Coordinates of C-alpha atoms in Angstrom, one line a residue:
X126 CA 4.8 -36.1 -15.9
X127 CA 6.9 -36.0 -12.7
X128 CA 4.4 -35.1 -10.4
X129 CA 1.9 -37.7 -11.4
X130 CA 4.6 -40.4 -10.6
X131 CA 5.2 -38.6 -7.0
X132 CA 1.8 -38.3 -6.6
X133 CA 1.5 -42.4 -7.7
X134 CA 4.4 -42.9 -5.5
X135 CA 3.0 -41.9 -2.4
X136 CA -0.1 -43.3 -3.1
X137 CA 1.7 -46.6 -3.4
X138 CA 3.2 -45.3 0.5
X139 CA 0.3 -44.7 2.0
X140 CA -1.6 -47.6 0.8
X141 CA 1.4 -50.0 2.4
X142 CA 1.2 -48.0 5.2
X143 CA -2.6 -48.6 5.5
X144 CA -1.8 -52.2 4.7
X145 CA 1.0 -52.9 7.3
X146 CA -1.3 -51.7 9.8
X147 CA -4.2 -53.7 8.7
X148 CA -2.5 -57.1 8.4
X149 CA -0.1 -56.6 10.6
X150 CA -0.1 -58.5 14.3
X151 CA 2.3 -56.1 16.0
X152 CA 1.9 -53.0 13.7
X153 CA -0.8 -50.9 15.9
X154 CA 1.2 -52.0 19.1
X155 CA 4.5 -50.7 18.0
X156 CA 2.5 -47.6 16.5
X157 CA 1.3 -47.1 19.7
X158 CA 4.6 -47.3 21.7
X159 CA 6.1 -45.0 18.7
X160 CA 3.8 -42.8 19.6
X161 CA 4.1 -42.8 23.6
X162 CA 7.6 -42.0 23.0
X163 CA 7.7 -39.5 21.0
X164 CA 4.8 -37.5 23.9
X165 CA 7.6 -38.7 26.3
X166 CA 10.1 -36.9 24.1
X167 CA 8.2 -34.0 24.1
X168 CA 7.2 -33.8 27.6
X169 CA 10.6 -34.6 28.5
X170 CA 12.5 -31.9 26.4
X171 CA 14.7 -34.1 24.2
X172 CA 17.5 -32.8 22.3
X173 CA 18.5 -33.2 18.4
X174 CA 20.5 -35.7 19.2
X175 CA 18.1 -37.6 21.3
X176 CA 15.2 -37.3 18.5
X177 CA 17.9 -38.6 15.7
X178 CA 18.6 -41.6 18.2
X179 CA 14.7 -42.0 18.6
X180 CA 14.2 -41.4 15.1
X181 CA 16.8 -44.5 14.7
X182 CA 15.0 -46.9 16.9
X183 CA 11.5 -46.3 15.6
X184 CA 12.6 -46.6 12.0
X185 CA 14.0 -49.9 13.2
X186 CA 11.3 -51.6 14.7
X187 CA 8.8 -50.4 11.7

């Protein structure tokens, strides 16, 4: 019984997700940035500490 309401719950997630994206002006834009930043991260060596501040920000602005 618990693992059919997880598995309900994330389909509820993923179907928002799909939806924000969709219907959403800005969504693939600041998908996009999100993304570039985190290959800048990567490239650039961040820290923990800098991926827990990036995580931050991009939690933010979605």
């Amino acid at each position: 019984m618990i693992v059919k309401k997880r598995i309900e719950s994330f389909s509820h997630t993923i179907r928002g997700i799909a939806d924000f994206i969709r219907s959403g002006a800005n969504a693939k834009i600041q998908l996009v940035a999100a993304l570039a930043i985190t290959l800048a991260g990567f490239l650039l060596g961040f820290g923990p500490y800098d991926w827990i501040a990036v995580g931050l920000c991009i939690g933010m602005v979605l």
